[in-house]
Structure formats: C-alpha cells, structure tokens
Short mmCIF file of C-alpha atoms in Angstrom, two decimals:
data_model
loop_
_atom_site.label_atom_id
_atom_site.label_comp_id
_atom_site.label_asym_id
_atom_site.label_seq_id
_atom_site.Cartn_x
_atom_site.Cartn_y
_atom_site.Cartn_z
CA MET A 1 140.12 49.49 217.70
CA PRO A 2 140.07 46.69 220.33
CA PRO A 3 141.89 43.49 219.25
CA GLN A 4 138.69 41.41 219.18
CA GLN A 5 136.92 43.97 217.01
CA GLU A 6 139.98 44.21 214.77
CA ARG A 7 140.00 40.44 214.23
CA ARG A 8 136.27 40.39 213.49
CA ARG A 9 136.60 43.29 211.07
CA THR A 10 139.48 41.49 209.34
CA MET A 11 137.47 38.29 208.88
CA GLU A 12 134.49 40.22 207.50
CA ALA A 13 136.72 42.11 205.07
CA ALA A 14 138.45 38.89 203.97
CA LEU A 15 135.07 37.27 203.27
CA CYS A 16 133.94 40.26 201.21
CA PHE A 17 137.16 40.17 199.21
CA PHE A 18 136.70 36.42 198.73
CA MET A 19 133.29 36.98 197.11
CA LEU A 20 134.54 39.89 195.02
CA LEU A 21 137.53 38.08 193.52
CA ALA A 22 135.66 34.79 193.12
CA GLY A 23 133.18 36.66 190.93
CA TYR A 24 135.94 38.31 188.93
CA TYR A 25 137.84 35.06 188.40
CA VAL A 26 134.70 33.31 187.18
CA LEU A 27 134.78 35.80 184.31
CA ARG A 28 138.50 36.21 183.70
CA PRO A 29 139.30 32.96 181.77
CA VAL A 30 136.34 33.61 179.48
CA ARG A 31 137.58 37.14 178.85
CA GLU A 32 141.05 35.90 177.95
CA GLU A 33 139.66 33.50 175.35
CA MET A 34 137.49 36.27 173.88
CA GLY A 35 140.63 38.35 173.43
CA ILE A 36 142.35 35.60 171.45
CA GLU A 37 139.27 34.78 169.36
CA GLY A 38 139.08 38.42 168.33
CA GLY A 39 142.66 38.19 167.07
CA VAL A 40 145.83 38.82 169.05
CA ASP A 41 146.71 41.55 166.56
CA GLN A 42 143.61 43.44 167.76
CA LEU A 43 144.33 43.36 171.49
CA GLN A 44 145.74 46.88 171.49
CA TRP A 45 142.33 48.12 170.28
CA LEU A 46 140.57 46.40 173.17
CA TYR A 47 143.06 48.02 175.53
CA THR A 48 142.37 51.39 173.91
CA GLY A 49 138.62 50.85 174.23
CA THR A 50 139.04 50.02 177.91
CA PHE A 51 141.00 53.22 178.48
CA VAL A 52 138.40 55.35 176.67
CA VAL A 53 135.61 53.86 178.79
CA ILE A 54 137.59 54.54 181.97
CA LEU A 55 138.12 58.16 180.93
CA ALA A 56 134.35 58.49 180.57
CA VAL A 57 133.48 56.70 183.82
CA VAL A 58 136.01 58.23 186.22
CA PRO A 59 134.39 61.72 186.27
CA VAL A 60 130.97 60.17 186.94
CA LEU A 61 132.28 57.95 189.71
CA SER A 62 134.30 60.80 191.23
CA TRP A 63 131.16 62.95 191.22
CA MET A 64 129.28 60.18 193.08
CA ILE A 65 132.05 59.76 195.66
CA ALA A 66 132.10 63.52 196.26
CA ARG A 67 128.39 63.48 197.13
CA LEU A 68 127.74 60.14 198.81
CA ARG A 69 128.92 59.12 202.25
CA ARG A 70 132.08 57.07 201.83
CA ARG A 71 130.62 53.88 203.31
CA ALA A 72 127.62 54.17 200.96
CA ALA A 73 129.55 54.90 197.76
CA VAL A 74 131.21 51.48 197.44
CA PRO A 75 128.06 49.28 197.67
CA VAL A 76 126.19 51.63 195.30
CA VAL A 77 128.91 51.20 192.66
CA TYR A 78 129.02 47.43 193.22
CA GLY A 79 125.24 47.24 192.85
CA PHE A 80 125.52 49.01 189.49
CA PHE A 81 128.04 46.38 188.33
CA VAL A 82 125.63 43.58 189.34
CA LEU A 83 122.93 45.23 187.24
CA ASN A 84 125.31 45.38 184.26
CA LEU A 85 125.90 41.63 184.40
CA LEU A 86 122.17 40.93 184.46
CA VAL A 87 121.66 43.16 181.42
CA PHE A 88 124.45 41.37 179.50
CA TYR A 89 122.87 38.00 180.30
CA ALA A 90 119.42 39.17 179.20
CA LEU A 91 120.73 40.61 175.92
CA ALA A 92 122.84 37.63 174.79
CA PRO A 93 120.07 35.26 173.54
CA ARG A 94 118.32 38.11 171.72
CA LEU A 95 121.28 39.07 169.53
CA GLY A 96 122.39 37.77 166.15
CA PRO A 97 125.88 36.39 165.45
CA ASP A 98 127.46 39.73 164.51
CA ALA A 99 125.89 41.52 167.46
CA ARG A 100 127.07 38.76 169.80
CA VAL A 101 130.64 39.38 168.64
CA VAL A 102 130.18 43.04 169.56
CA LEU A 103 128.71 42.03 172.93
CA ALA A 104 131.70 39.74 173.54
CA ARG A 105 134.06 42.67 172.97
CA VAL A 106 131.93 44.86 175.24
CA ILE A 107 132.14 42.22 177.97
CA TYR A 108 135.93 42.02 177.51
CA VAL A 109 136.22 45.76 178.07
CA TRP A 110 133.65 45.70 180.88
CA VAL A 111 135.52 43.00 182.83
CA SER A 112 138.72 45.06 182.57
CA VAL A 113 136.95 48.20 183.79
CA PHE A 114 135.13 46.35 186.56
CA ASN A 115 138.40 44.89 187.83
CA MET A 116 139.96 48.34 188.12
CA PHE A 117 137.10 50.11 189.88
CA ALA A 118 135.87 47.33 192.15
CA ILE A 119 139.25 46.44 193.61
CA SER A 120 140.39 50.06 193.91
CA LEU A 121 137.27 51.03 195.85
CA PHE A 122 137.51 47.96 198.08
CA TRP A 123 141.05 48.82 199.18
CA ALA A 124 140.15 52.49 199.57
CA LEU A 125 137.49 51.46 202.08
CA MET A 126 139.96 49.14 203.83
CA THR A 127 142.50 51.94 204.26
CA ASP A 128 139.67 53.99 205.78
CA LEU A 129 138.85 51.28 208.29
CA PHE A 130 142.37 50.26 209.34
CA SER A 131 145.27 52.35 210.63
CA VAL A 132 148.83 52.01 209.31
CA ALA A 133 149.83 49.64 212.13
CA GLN A 134 146.64 47.58 211.77
CA SER A 135 147.06 47.38 207.99
CA LYS A 136 150.52 45.82 208.36
CA ARG A 137 149.02 43.17 210.61
CA ARG A 138 145.80 42.56 208.71
CA PHE A 139 146.09 43.41 205.01
CA GLY A 140 147.95 40.19 204.26
CA LEU A 141 145.08 38.18 205.75
CA ILE A 142 142.48 40.24 203.90
CA ALA A 143 144.39 39.72 200.67
CA ALA A 144 144.49 35.99 201.47
CA GLY A 145 140.69 35.99 201.53
CA GLY A 146 140.75 37.48 198.05
CA SER A 147 143.26 34.88 196.90
CA ALA A 148 141.01 32.11 198.21
CA GLY A 149 138.21 33.58 196.10
CA ALA A 150 140.61 33.79 193.18
CA VAL A 151 141.21 30.04 193.59
CA VAL A 152 137.51 29.19 193.73
CA GLY A 153 136.60 31.34 190.71
CA PRO A 154 138.74 29.45 188.13
CA LEU A 155 137.56 26.12 189.60
CA VAL A 156 133.95 27.18 189.05
CA THR A 157 134.68 28.31 185.50
CA GLY A 158 136.66 25.17 184.69
CA SER A 159 133.86 22.91 185.93
CA LEU A 160 130.94 24.77 184.32
CA ALA A 161 132.31 26.37 181.14
CA ARG A 162 131.85 23.37 178.84
CA SER A 163 128.43 22.34 180.18
CA LEU A 164 126.86 25.79 180.53
CA GLY A 165 128.80 28.00 178.13
CA PRO A 166 130.07 31.48 178.94
CA MET A 167 126.83 33.47 179.32
CA PRO A 168 125.35 31.58 182.33
CA LEU A 169 128.64 32.26 184.11
CA LEU A 170 127.60 35.92 184.14
CA LEU A 171 124.80 34.97 186.56
CA VAL A 172 127.24 33.06 188.78
CA ALA A 173 129.51 36.10 188.88
CA ALA A 174 126.54 38.40 189.57
CA GLY A 175 125.52 36.28 192.57
CA LEU A 176 129.02 36.39 194.04
CA LEU A 177 129.30 40.13 193.48
CA LEU A 178 125.90 40.68 195.11
CA ALA A 179 127.12 38.81 198.20
CA ALA A 180 130.22 41.02 198.26
CA THR A 181 128.03 44.12 197.93
CA LEU A 182 125.90 43.18 200.93
CA GLY A 183 129.00 42.37 202.98
CA ILE A 184 130.66 45.66 202.09
CA ALA A 185 127.52 47.56 203.10
CA ARG A 186 127.55 45.81 206.49
CA LEU A 187 131.27 46.40 206.96
CA GLY A 188 130.90 50.07 206.10
CA GLN A 189 128.50 50.51 209.01
CA ALA A 190 131.51 50.11 211.31
CA MET A 191 132.79 53.51 210.19
CA ARG A 192 130.02 55.18 212.16
CA LEU A 193 131.13 53.38 215.30
CA GLU A 194 134.78 54.41 215.05
CA ALA A 195 135.63 57.20 217.44
CA GLY A 196 136.85 60.23 215.56
CA ARG A 197 136.17 58.76 212.11
CA ALA A 198 133.72 60.86 210.18
CA ASP A 199 131.78 59.39 207.27
CA GLU A 200 130.72 62.55 205.53
CA ALA A 201 130.75 62.99 201.78
CA LEU A 202 134.13 64.19 200.56
CA GLY A 203 132.77 67.08 198.49
CA GLY A 204 134.90 68.89 195.95
CA ARG A 205 135.01 68.62 192.16
CA TRP A 206 135.37 65.46 190.09
CA TRP A 207 138.81 66.50 188.84
CA GLU A 208 140.21 67.06 192.35
CA GLY A 209 141.79 63.60 192.39
CA ALA A 210 144.05 64.47 189.46
CA LEU A 211 145.06 67.79 191.05
CA LEU A 212 145.92 66.13 194.35
CA LEU A 213 147.96 63.55 192.46
CA VAL A 214 150.22 66.00 190.62
CA ARG A 215 150.83 68.01 193.82
CA SER A 216 151.98 65.09 195.97
CA PRO A 217 155.45 63.48 195.62
CA GLN A 218 154.12 60.41 197.42
CA LEU A 219 151.21 59.96 195.01
CA LEU A 220 153.41 60.70 191.99
CA GLY A 221 155.80 58.01 193.16
CA ILE A 222 152.95 55.52 193.49
CA ALA A 223 151.69 56.53 190.03
CA GLY A 224 155.16 55.97 188.56
CA TYR A 225 155.31 52.54 190.19
CA VAL A 226 151.92 51.67 188.71
CA VAL A 227 152.86 52.83 185.19
CA LEU A 228 156.00 50.70 185.20
CA HIS A 229 154.02 47.80 186.64
CA THR A 230 151.50 48.02 183.80
CA THR A 231 154.28 48.23 181.21
CA VAL A 232 155.85 45.00 182.43
CA SER A 233 152.47 43.29 182.87
CA THR A 234 151.21 44.30 179.43
CA PHE A 235 154.35 43.11 177.67
CA LEU A 236 154.02 39.76 179.45
CA TYR A 237 150.29 39.60 178.65
CA PHE A 238 150.96 40.09 174.94
CA GLU A 239 153.77 37.54 175.09
CA GLN A 240 151.26 35.17 176.67
CA ALA A 241 148.61 35.77 174.00
CA ASN A 242 151.06 35.20 171.15
CA ILE A 243 152.75 32.14 172.65
CA VAL A 244 149.45 30.48 173.65
CA ALA A 245 147.83 31.22 170.27
CA GLY A 246 150.80 29.58 168.55
CA ALA A 247 150.95 26.56 170.85
CA LEU A 248 147.25 25.73 171.33
CA HIS A 249 144.58 25.93 168.63
CA ASP A 250 141.47 24.68 170.45
CA PRO A 251 139.47 27.41 172.30
CA GLY A 252 138.53 24.98 175.07
CA GLU A 253 142.16 24.05 175.68
CA ARG A 254 143.20 27.70 175.79
CA THR A 255 140.42 28.57 178.26
CA GLU A 256 141.45 25.66 180.49
CA LEU A 257 145.10 26.77 180.34
CA PHE A 258 144.18 30.32 181.37
CA ALA A 259 142.11 28.92 184.25
CA ALA A 260 145.06 26.72 185.26
CA ILE A 261 147.42 29.71 185.27
CA ASP A 262 144.92 31.61 187.42
CA LEU A 263 144.55 28.65 189.77
CA GLY A 264 148.28 28.04 190.15
CA SER A 265 149.17 31.68 190.77
CA ASN A 266 146.31 32.17 193.22
CA LEU A 267 147.11 29.01 195.20
CA LEU A 268 150.73 30.13 195.52
CA ALA A 269 149.63 33.64 196.49
CA LEU A 270 147.26 32.25 199.12
CA GLY A 271 150.06 30.26 200.72
CA LEU A 272 152.41 33.24 200.72
CA GLN A 273 149.77 35.57 202.18
CA ALA A 274 148.83 33.18 204.94
CA LEU A 275 152.40 32.32 205.92
CA VAL A 276 154.91 35.03 205.04
CA THR A 277 153.44 38.40 203.96
CA ALA A 278 152.94 39.88 207.43
CA GLY A 279 156.31 38.58 208.64
CA LEU A 280 158.19 40.00 205.65
CA ALA A 281 156.45 43.36 206.07
CA ARG A 282 157.47 43.57 209.72
CA ARG A 283 161.03 42.32 209.23
CA TYR A 284 162.09 43.91 205.95
CA GLY A 285 159.58 46.75 205.51
CA LEU A 286 157.40 47.82 202.61
CA GLY A 287 160.38 48.52 200.36
CA PHE A 288 161.21 44.82 200.12
CA LEU A 289 157.61 43.90 199.29
CA LEU A 290 157.41 46.59 196.61
CA TRP A 291 160.78 45.59 195.12
CA SER A 292 159.97 41.87 194.95
CA LEU A 293 157.72 42.26 191.90
CA PRO A 294 160.20 44.22 189.71
CA ALA A 295 162.81 41.59 190.59
CA ILE A 296 160.53 38.83 189.31
CA GLY A 297 159.79 40.93 186.22
CA MET A 298 163.50 41.26 185.43
CA ALA A 299 164.09 37.53 185.85
CA GLY A 300 161.01 36.70 183.78
CA PHE A 301 162.02 38.88 180.85
CA VAL A 302 165.52 37.40 180.85
CA ALA A 303 164.05 33.88 180.80
CA LEU A 304 161.65 34.70 177.95
CA ALA A 305 164.39 36.46 175.98
CA ILE A 306 166.36 33.20 176.10
CA ALA A 307 163.43 30.79 175.60
CA PRO A 308 160.05 32.32 174.55
CA VAL A 309 158.15 29.04 174.89
CA LEU A 310 154.94 27.99 176.63
CA VAL A 311 156.43 26.25 179.68
CA VAL A 312 158.65 29.25 180.49
CA LEU A 313 155.74 31.63 180.00
CA VAL A 314 153.49 29.67 182.36
CA ALA A 315 156.19 29.54 185.06
CA VAL A 316 156.88 33.29 184.78
CA GLN A 317 153.19 34.24 184.86
CA VAL A 318 152.34 32.02 187.83
CA LEU A 319 155.28 33.27 189.89
CA ARG A 320 154.89 36.94 188.90
CA ARG A 321 151.19 37.09 189.63
CA ALA A 322 151.56 35.23 192.93
CA ILE A 323 154.22 37.70 194.12
CA ASP A 324 152.03 40.60 192.99
CA PHE A 325 148.96 39.41 194.90
CA ALA A 326 150.82 38.23 198.00
CA LEU A 327 153.48 40.92 198.48
CA ALA A 328 153.42 43.92 196.14
CA LYS A 329 149.67 44.58 196.08
CA PRO A 330 149.21 44.69 199.89
CA ALA A 331 152.31 46.92 200.13
CA ARG A 332 150.90 49.38 197.57
CA GLU A 333 147.63 49.57 199.50
CA ILE A 334 149.43 50.19 202.81
CA LEU A 335 151.03 53.27 201.22
CA PHE A 336 147.55 54.83 201.05
CA THR A 337 146.87 54.52 204.79
CA GLY A 338 148.99 57.62 205.42
CA VAL A 339 147.16 59.99 203.05
CA THR A 340 144.02 62.11 203.42
CA PRO A 341 140.52 60.70 202.71
CA ALA A 342 140.29 62.80 199.53
CA GLU A 343 143.62 61.41 198.29
CA ARG A 344 142.61 57.91 199.37
CA TYR A 345 139.38 57.84 197.40
CA LYS A 346 139.77 60.40 194.61
CA SER A 347 143.48 60.26 193.73
CA LYS A 348 143.66 56.52 194.32
CA LEU A 349 140.78 56.07 191.90
CA VAL A 350 142.67 58.07 189.27
CA ILE A 351 145.86 56.05 189.82
CA ASP A 352 144.12 52.67 189.81
CA THR A 353 142.07 53.40 186.69
CA VAL A 354 143.26 56.24 184.43
CA VAL A 355 146.98 55.90 185.21
CA TYR A 356 146.87 52.10 185.22
CA ARG A 357 144.91 51.69 182.00
CA GLY A 358 146.73 54.59 180.37
CA GLY A 359 149.96 52.71 180.98
CA ASP A 360 148.30 49.63 179.51
CA VAL A 361 147.37 51.44 176.30
CA VAL A 362 150.81 52.98 175.76
CA SER A 363 152.48 49.64 176.46
CA ALA A 364 150.09 47.76 174.17
CA TRP A 365 150.85 50.02 171.23
CA ALA A 366 154.57 49.92 172.07
CA PHE A 367 154.47 46.11 171.91
CA ALA A 368 152.58 46.26 168.60
CA GLY A 369 155.15 48.74 167.27
CA LEU A 370 158.11 46.58 168.30
CA THR A 371 156.65 43.46 166.70
CA GLY A 372 155.71 45.54 163.66
CA LEU A 373 159.38 46.43 163.28
CA GLY A 374 160.14 42.74 163.03
CA LEU A 375 161.28 42.01 166.59
CA GLY A 376 160.50 38.49 167.77
CA LEU A 377 159.01 37.63 171.15
CA GLY A 378 162.45 37.00 172.64
CA ALA A 379 163.77 40.38 171.49
CA VAL A 380 160.70 42.20 172.84
CA ALA A 381 161.21 40.45 176.19
CA ALA A 382 164.79 41.76 176.24
CA VAL A 383 163.44 45.31 175.79
CA GLY A 384 161.41 44.81 178.98
CA VAL A 385 164.48 44.18 181.16
CA PRO A 386 165.58 47.86 181.55
CA VAL A 387 161.96 48.84 182.21
CA ALA A 388 161.91 46.42 185.14
CA VAL A 389 165.22 47.86 186.40
CA VAL A 390 163.75 51.39 186.52
CA TRP A 391 160.66 49.97 188.21
CA GLY A 392 162.86 48.49 190.94
CA ALA A 393 164.45 51.91 191.54
CA VAL A 394 161.02 53.49 192.02
CA ALA A 395 160.11 50.71 194.46
CA ARG A 396 163.23 51.51 196.47
CA PHE A 397 162.27 55.22 196.57
CA LEU A 398 158.77 54.45 197.85
CA GLY A 399 160.14 52.04 200.43
CA GLN A 400 162.56 54.66 201.78
CA ARG A 401 159.74 57.22 202.07
CA ALA A 402 157.55 54.73 203.90
CA THR A 403 160.35 53.89 206.34
CA ALA A 404 161.02 57.58 207.02
CA ALA A 405 157.32 58.27 207.56
CA GLN A 406 157.03 55.38 210.01
CA ARG A 407 160.11 56.59 211.89
CA ASP A 408 158.58 60.07 212.21
CA ALA A 409 155.28 58.60 213.39
CA ASP A 410 157.12 56.60 216.05
CA GLY A 411 158.77 59.78 217.31
CA GLY A 412 162.26 59.37 216.12
#
C-alpha cells in the first residue's frame, strides 16, 4: 500500500472508530446506572444473561460471515444494531412500569453484547486491511480516533441525560452508529483494490472458529490472556458497583460519576495513543504493551486491598482503562494480523464474545461467592493479585511469540 493511501486509509478508519465508540459511550453511563438500580446483588444474573445471548448469537453471526463477502459482513451487522436501537426507542413509551424495567434489563444486556460484536468485527476488518508492519504504525492512531469518540460520547450523555432522559439517547447513539456503518462500508471497498487480497466469503461451518481456536497455540494464548483480563476487569467492576452504591445514593450523581470516569480514562488514553503507543511498540515490542495492563491490575488490587474507598477506585479505574485502550488493546489486535482470514474473523469472534463473556460470568459468580463467604471488598481485591500475576506471565509468553514471529518474517 503506497504511503499516501495508507495515511488516507488510517484517517478513514479512525473516523469510523470515532463514530462507533462515540455511539457506545453515549449508552454506557446509562447502562451502568441501570445495573445499580437493578441491585448490585443481581449483577451476576445480568452477566449470565449476556453470556446466554452471546451463545445464541455467535452461531448466527458466524453463519453470516461464512456466506457474505468479508467487507459486506461488517456493515450488515452494524445496520442490524441500528435497527435494534430504533425498536427499543419505539417500544419504550408503549410499555408499563414493570415492562419498562424488563426493557431496561434487555438494554443493559444488549449494550454489553453490542460492545463485544461491534468492536471485534471492526478490528477484524482492520487486520484485513493492514499488514503487520502497517498495523504497528497505524493501529495506535486508529485507536486514538476511537478514544476521541469515547471522550465525546460521555460529554453528550452528561449534557443531555437530565434534560432528555435515557431513551432519546438511543436515537443519538443510533445516528452515530449509522455514520460508522456507512464509513465502514466505504472503507471495505478498498479491499477490492488491494492487489492479491481476495474478498470472497470465508465459507465453512459456524463452529469452525471454535475448532481453529483449540488447534492453535497462538489463539489459545490470546484466549488465556482474554480470560484473565476479564477476571481482573470483572472483579474491579463489581468493586466499583459496591463502592459507588455505598458512597453515592442519588442516581443522577452516580450516572455523572460513571460519565466522569469514562471521560477521564478516555482523555488519558487519547493522549497516550497520540504520543507514545507507536513509539513503545517499536522500541519495546508487543510484549511490553501486553504486560502493561496486568501490571496496572496488580497495583490496583494492592491499592484496593489496603483502601477500598471511592477515590482509590476512581484512580485505579481511570488508569487501568486508559492503559487498556492505549496500549494493551492495540497490541492484542496486532496479534491477529499474522493469522489466516478464517482465524481472524471466526476464531477472533469466538474469543472476543464467547471466551470474553464466559470469563465475565465465571468471574461474576466467583465474586458473588467470595462476598457470600463474608469476605470484604479489600479481601476480595487481595484475591485478585495472584490472578493478575498469572495474567502477566501469559502476556510475556505472547510477547515472546510475537518477537520470534517477527524475527522469522525479517529473515533471521
């Protein structure tokens, strides 16, 4: 790909990711408040519901990907998500109080499912469009576009939530997602212009992604990294829900706090992506980027074990999520540039949805079990420390494999 075309493609991709994450982050603070209003002791059930829905949707989506051209599959799925939001908005004023509670829980699960599929498919398309070398140069900038959208989304929610209420925000999110859909469709056209890059349907069966996963040490390593990531993230999420519920009692204040956490972490991530991600990847390699997040997880659990209070929680969450978006997430996506198209779309979809949310469910019930045994929030945080240590070891393994693969590709 000529440098000028590469730069143009990068800017288009960054704009699409901006729209996608802006739409998601319009919805996210509302979802968090819905989770607390439903009772923090019920969160594990919402996690379980999300996992069940993903188990039902993955075969359908895998079937579509097997039969549609790759560049067409992503905008078709995004268009379906836009339609869902419009249906939710149309239903809300027609439902009674009890049914609206059910709809709120459905929207909570839907946002979680949407986040998994939409972002996974976006990065799958990016790894199709960019080579390994190009991805190291450009993925940080593309991720920065997403972080900019993730800054705008909470600002929109914070400014409109009190005056409009949550349901009109569904239309705002639908408009942003529609813009992302149109941009992705345009970007996908470039695949036909790439010399030697076919855009045929992948074919195969819907379960092929799981089979490819269990047969590949590389994919199994990525799956292990993701499971440990979800374990740490879920423990911190439940710590957040419990600490915030105990510290703040007004729903509006809690929603504003969640939006502020989103805004702070995304601003920090945007700065890191724009200034340091590409340089760190070139100088220290993917292993360092992958390891940075477990290191923050270890430090965060130690801090919460000592002082499980709101100010510590906010600091840990802002720093952890910024490092995830700016360093670890781009590094995980770069790992997929060296696999086959079938592994990139089918197995990646399984990892980013079934494996990810499966880890969420197990971790959610583990947290509920630990607190049910009488452990306080500080003690549960201490349990998370060895999990983060193992996670760091897996990150080191993946980094070593990536370095060896790059050395082989360079001829020595």
